[in-house]
Amino acid sequence: MHPIARLIARHAPKPLRPLAYRFLYRRLMAEFALDPALFAGRRVLIAGPARTIDSDLAGLDPGRFDLVVRMNNGLDTPIAAFADNPYRCEVLFHSLTRDARPVTPEHLRRAGVATLVHRVPKRSVFLRTIAFLDRLDPATRLRIVPVDHYDALSRSLGGYSPTTGLVCASVILQALPDTLAICGFTFFDTRYVAHYDDADRSDADTAQRVRSQGHHAPHREAGVLMTMVGQARARGVTVMLGQAVQEAAERIAERERAAEPMPRRP
């Protein structure tokens, strides 16, 4: 599939890479763009990476969902609630960067990944999408979230980079699934679930790391996500939030209100 494009993506000299990615993005973007119909009218479960994922899933039957969606290291992070296959993941949103563990054909097959969605923050990263075709399991489709969608999310966050989780949730909410359950997100108020990324030893470690990097804006993401959830519900989508997701969003909203300056008296 696209052998010439793959050669260009892998071997274009650095001075020619701007020309290469513009050419490939213009020619192939429409073919690789994620079709919202994948989620429309379906029952979808997003399993995020927060340590609260198990409690969020309590009371839910994953077997009743058509699609389980995960992100990044979720590909090889087992979840006990998925009894038939702890790695179950029909759709994987991934950054394809060195910050995450490598994606292997073996892990894609084990999880049952039918669609891998590359989060493309800028057009130049599309070269990475095309180059990854060489490592893709034949049973897995490779798609991208168009850069325009990413840019719109970034603007809604005041210029901060949206997380893969927000990109994922926003795409699915806009696709109008029948039902969407969002579990395992606390907007970095807690550390990751075991085996996802063990660099942080405590919730405080996670919060401090994200603040120091200054790349994401968790407090803004919480507000943006809750706005999108409200809009989807108004359009008839059944959206179920894990208890920890709801509680984290409420905590952040309360902190934001407390930080607002008091109105001046006339």
Coordinates of C-alpha atoms in Angstrom, one line a residue:
M1 CA 0.0 0.0 0.0
H2 CA 1.5 3.3 -1.1
P3 CA 5.1 2.1 -1.6
I4 CA 6.3 5.3 -3.1
A5 CA 4.7 7.4 -0.4
R6 CA 6.4 5.2 2.2
L7 CA 9.7 5.6 0.6
I8 CA 9.3 9.4 0.6
A9 CA 8.2 9.4 4.2
R10 CA 11.2 7.4 5.4
H11 CA 14.0 8.7 3.2
A12 CA 13.2 12.3 2.2
P13 CA 16.3 14.4 3.0
K14 CA 15.8 17.0 5.7
P15 CA 15.8 20.0 3.3
L16 CA 13.0 18.3 1.3
R17 CA 10.8 17.1 4.1
P18 CA 8.6 20.2 4.1
L19 CA 7.9 19.6 0.4
A20 CA 7.4 15.9 1.1
Y21 CA 4.8 16.3 3.9
R22 CA 2.9 19.0 2.0
F23 CA 2.7 16.8 -1.0
L24 CA 1.7 13.6 0.8
Y25 CA -0.8 15.4 3.1
R26 CA -2.5 17.0 0.1
R27 CA -2.6 13.8 -1.9
L28 CA -3.5 11.3 0.9
M29 CA -5.2 13.1 3.7
A30 CA -8.7 12.4 2.5
E31 CA -8.0 8.7 2.2
F32 CA -6.5 8.5 5.7
A33 CA -9.0 10.8 7.5
L34 CA -11.0 9.0 10.2
D35 CA -14.6 8.5 9.1
P36 CA -17.0 9.5 11.9
A37 CA -19.4 6.8 10.7
L38 CA -17.2 4.3 12.6
F39 CA -18.8 5.6 15.8
A40 CA -22.2 7.0 14.7
G41 CA -25.1 5.1 16.3
R42 CA -22.7 2.7 18.0
R43 CA -22.3 1.9 21.7
V44 CA -18.8 3.1 22.5
L45 CA -16.6 2.7 25.7
I46 CA -13.6 4.9 26.1
A47 CA -11.2 3.3 28.6
G48 CA -8.7 6.0 29.7
P49 CA -5.4 5.5 31.6
A50 CA -6.2 6.9 35.1
R51 CA -5.8 4.7 38.1
T52 CA -9.5 5.1 38.7
I53 CA -10.4 3.0 35.6
D54 CA -11.5 -0.1 37.6
S55 CA -13.8 1.8 39.8
D56 CA -15.3 3.7 36.9
L57 CA -16.0 0.4 35.1
A58 CA -17.8 -1.0 38.1
G59 CA -21.4 -1.6 37.2
L60 CA -20.7 -1.4 33.5
D61 CA -20.8 -4.5 31.3
P62 CA -18.1 -4.0 28.6
G63 CA -19.6 -6.8 26.6
R64 CA -22.6 -4.6 25.8
F65 CA -20.4 -2.1 23.9
D66 CA -19.7 -2.4 20.2
L67 CA -16.4 -0.7 20.5
V68 CA -13.8 -0.3 23.2
V69 CA -11.5 2.6 22.5
R70 CA -8.1 3.1 24.2
M71 CA -5.1 5.3 23.7
N72 CA -1.3 5.1 23.6
N73 CA 0.0 2.6 26.2
G74 CA -3.5 1.3 26.8
L75 CA -2.7 -1.1 24.0
D76 CA -0.6 -3.3 26.3
T77 CA -2.2 -2.4 29.7
P78 CA -4.5 -5.1 30.9
I79 CA -7.9 -4.2 32.4
A80 CA -9.4 -6.9 34.6
A81 CA -13.0 -5.8 33.9
F82 CA -12.5 -6.9 30.3
A83 CA -12.8 -10.6 31.3
D84 CA -12.8 -12.1 27.8
N85 CA -9.7 -10.2 26.7
P86 CA -8.0 -7.8 29.2
Y87 CA -6.4 -6.0 26.3
R88 CA -9.6 -5.5 24.3
C89 CA -9.4 -2.5 22.1
E90 CA -11.2 -2.2 18.7
V91 CA -10.0 1.4 18.2
L92 CA -6.6 2.8 19.4
F93 CA -5.8 6.5 19.4
H94 CA -2.1 6.9 19.4
S95 CA 0.6 9.6 19.2
L96 CA 3.2 7.3 17.6
T97 CA 5.9 9.1 19.5
R98 CA 8.8 7.9 21.6
D99 CA 6.9 9.0 24.7
A100 CA 4.7 5.9 24.4
R101 CA 5.7 2.3 24.2
P102 CA 6.2 0.9 20.6
V103 CA 3.2 -0.3 18.8
T104 CA 3.8 -3.9 17.5
P105 CA 1.7 -6.1 15.2
E106 CA 1.6 -8.7 17.9
H107 CA 0.0 -6.3 20.4
L108 CA -2.4 -5.0 17.8
R109 CA -3.6 -8.6 17.1
R110 CA -3.8 -9.5 20.8
A111 CA -6.0 -6.5 21.5
G112 CA -8.1 -7.0 18.4
V113 CA -7.4 -3.4 17.1
A114 CA -9.3 -2.9 13.8
T115 CA -8.5 0.8 13.5
L116 CA -5.4 2.7 14.7
V117 CA -6.0 6.5 14.7
H118 CA -2.9 8.6 14.6
R119 CA -3.2 11.9 16.5
V120 CA -1.6 14.3 14.0
P121 CA -0.9 17.7 15.6
K122 CA 0.6 19.3 12.5
R123 CA 0.9 18.4 8.8
S124 CA 4.6 17.5 9.1
V125 CA 3.7 14.6 11.4
F126 CA 1.8 13.0 8.6
L127 CA 5.2 11.6 7.4
R128 CA 5.2 9.5 10.6
T129 CA 1.8 8.2 9.7
I130 CA 2.9 7.0 6.3
A131 CA 6.2 5.6 7.6
F132 CA 4.3 3.6 10.2
L133 CA 2.5 1.6 7.4
D134 CA 5.6 -0.6 7.3
R135 CA 4.9 -1.7 10.9
L136 CA 1.2 -2.0 10.8
D137 CA -0.6 -5.3 11.1
P138 CA -2.5 -6.1 7.9
A139 CA -5.8 -6.5 9.8
T140 CA -5.5 -3.0 11.2
R141 CA -6.6 0.2 9.3
L142 CA -4.5 3.3 9.8
R143 CA -6.4 6.6 10.0
I144 CA -5.7 10.2 11.2
V145 CA -7.5 12.9 13.0
P146 CA -7.2 15.8 10.5
V147 CA -5.0 18.7 11.6
D148 CA -7.9 21.1 11.4
H149 CA -9.7 19.2 14.2
Y150 CA -6.6 19.3 16.4
D151 CA -6.1 23.0 15.7
A152 CA -9.7 23.8 16.7
L153 CA -9.2 21.9 20.0
S154 CA -6.0 23.7 20.7
R155 CA -7.8 27.1 20.2
S156 CA -10.5 26.1 22.6
L157 CA -7.7 25.4 25.2
G158 CA -6.1 28.8 24.7
G159 CA -3.3 27.4 22.6
Y160 CA -2.4 24.4 24.8
S161 CA -1.9 21.0 23.2
P162 CA -4.9 18.7 23.6
T163 CA -4.2 15.3 25.1
T164 CA -4.8 12.2 23.0
G165 CA -7.7 11.5 25.4
L166 CA -9.4 14.8 24.6
V167 CA -8.8 14.3 20.9
C168 CA -10.4 10.9 21.1
A169 CA -13.4 11.9 23.1
S170 CA -14.1 15.0 21.0
V171 CA -14.1 13.0 17.7
I172 CA -16.4 10.4 19.1
L173 CA -18.8 12.8 20.7
Q174 CA -19.1 14.8 17.4
A175 CA -19.8 11.5 15.6
L176 CA -23.1 11.1 17.6
P177 CA -22.8 7.5 18.9
D178 CA -25.9 5.9 20.4
T179 CA -24.1 5.6 23.8
L180 CA -20.7 6.8 25.0
A181 CA -19.2 5.7 28.3
I182 CA -16.1 7.7 29.3
C183 CA -14.0 6.1 32.1
G184 CA -10.5 6.4 33.4
F185 CA -10.0 10.1 33.1
T186 CA -9.2 12.5 35.9
F187 CA -7.5 15.3 34.0
F188 CA -4.1 14.4 35.6
D189 CA -5.6 14.7 39.1
T190 CA -4.4 11.1 39.7
R191 CA -1.6 9.0 38.4
Y192 CA -1.9 6.4 35.7
V193 CA -3.2 2.9 36.3
A194 CA -0.6 0.3 37.0
H195 CA 1.5 -0.8 33.9
Y196 CA 0.4 2.2 31.8
D197 CA 3.3 4.4 32.8
D198 CA 5.0 3.8 36.2
A199 CA 7.2 6.9 36.2
D200 CA 4.8 8.7 38.6
R201 CA 4.6 7.2 42.1
S202 CA 1.8 9.3 43.4
D203 CA -1.0 11.6 42.3
A204 CA 1.0 14.5 43.4
D205 CA 3.9 13.4 41.1
T206 CA 1.5 13.4 38.1
A207 CA 0.1 16.8 38.8
Q208 CA 3.5 18.3 39.3
R209 CA 4.9 16.7 36.1
V210 CA 2.1 18.0 34.0
R211 CA 2.4 21.5 35.5
S212 CA 6.1 21.6 35.0
Q213 CA 5.9 20.6 31.3
G214 CA 3.4 23.3 30.5
H215 CA 2.3 21.3 27.5
H216 CA -1.3 20.5 28.4
A217 CA -4.0 22.4 30.3
P218 CA -5.9 19.8 32.3
H219 CA -8.2 22.4 34.0
R220 CA -9.2 23.7 30.6
E221 CA -9.6 20.2 29.1
A222 CA -12.1 19.4 31.9
G223 CA -14.3 22.4 31.0
V224 CA -14.0 21.7 27.2
L225 CA -14.9 18.1 27.6
M226 CA -17.9 18.8 29.9
T227 CA -19.2 21.4 27.4
M228 CA -18.9 18.8 24.6
V229 CA -20.7 16.2 26.7
G230 CA -23.6 18.6 27.3
Q231 CA -23.8 19.4 23.6
A232 CA -23.9 15.7 22.7
R233 CA -26.6 15.0 25.3
A234 CA -28.6 17.8 23.9
R235 CA -28.4 16.0 20.5
G236 CA -29.7 12.8 21.9
V237 CA -26.5 10.9 22.7
T238 CA -26.5 8.9 26.0
V239 CA -23.2 9.9 27.7
M240 CA -22.2 8.0 30.8
L241 CA -19.3 9.4 32.8
G242 CA -17.4 7.3 35.3
Q243 CA -17.8 8.4 38.9
A244 CA -14.2 9.5 39.1
V245 CA -14.4 11.4 35.8
Q246 CA -17.4 13.4 37.1
E247 CA -15.8 14.0 40.4
A248 CA -12.5 15.2 38.9
A249 CA -14.4 17.6 36.6
E250 CA -16.3 19.0 39.5
R251 CA -13.2 19.4 41.6
I252 CA -11.5 21.3 38.9
A253 CA -14.5 23.5 38.2
E254 CA -14.6 24.3 42.0
R255 CA -10.9 25.2 42.0
E256 CA -11.5 27.4 38.9
R257 CA -14.3 29.2 40.6
A258 CA -12.3 29.7 43.8
A259 CA -9.5 31.2 41.8
E260 CA -11.7 33.8 40.1
P261 CA -11.1 37.3 41.4
M262 CA -13.9 38.7 43.5
P263 CA -16.0 41.3 41.7
R264 CA -15.2 44.9 42.7
R265 CA -17.9 46.8 44.6
P266 CA -19.4 49.7 42.7

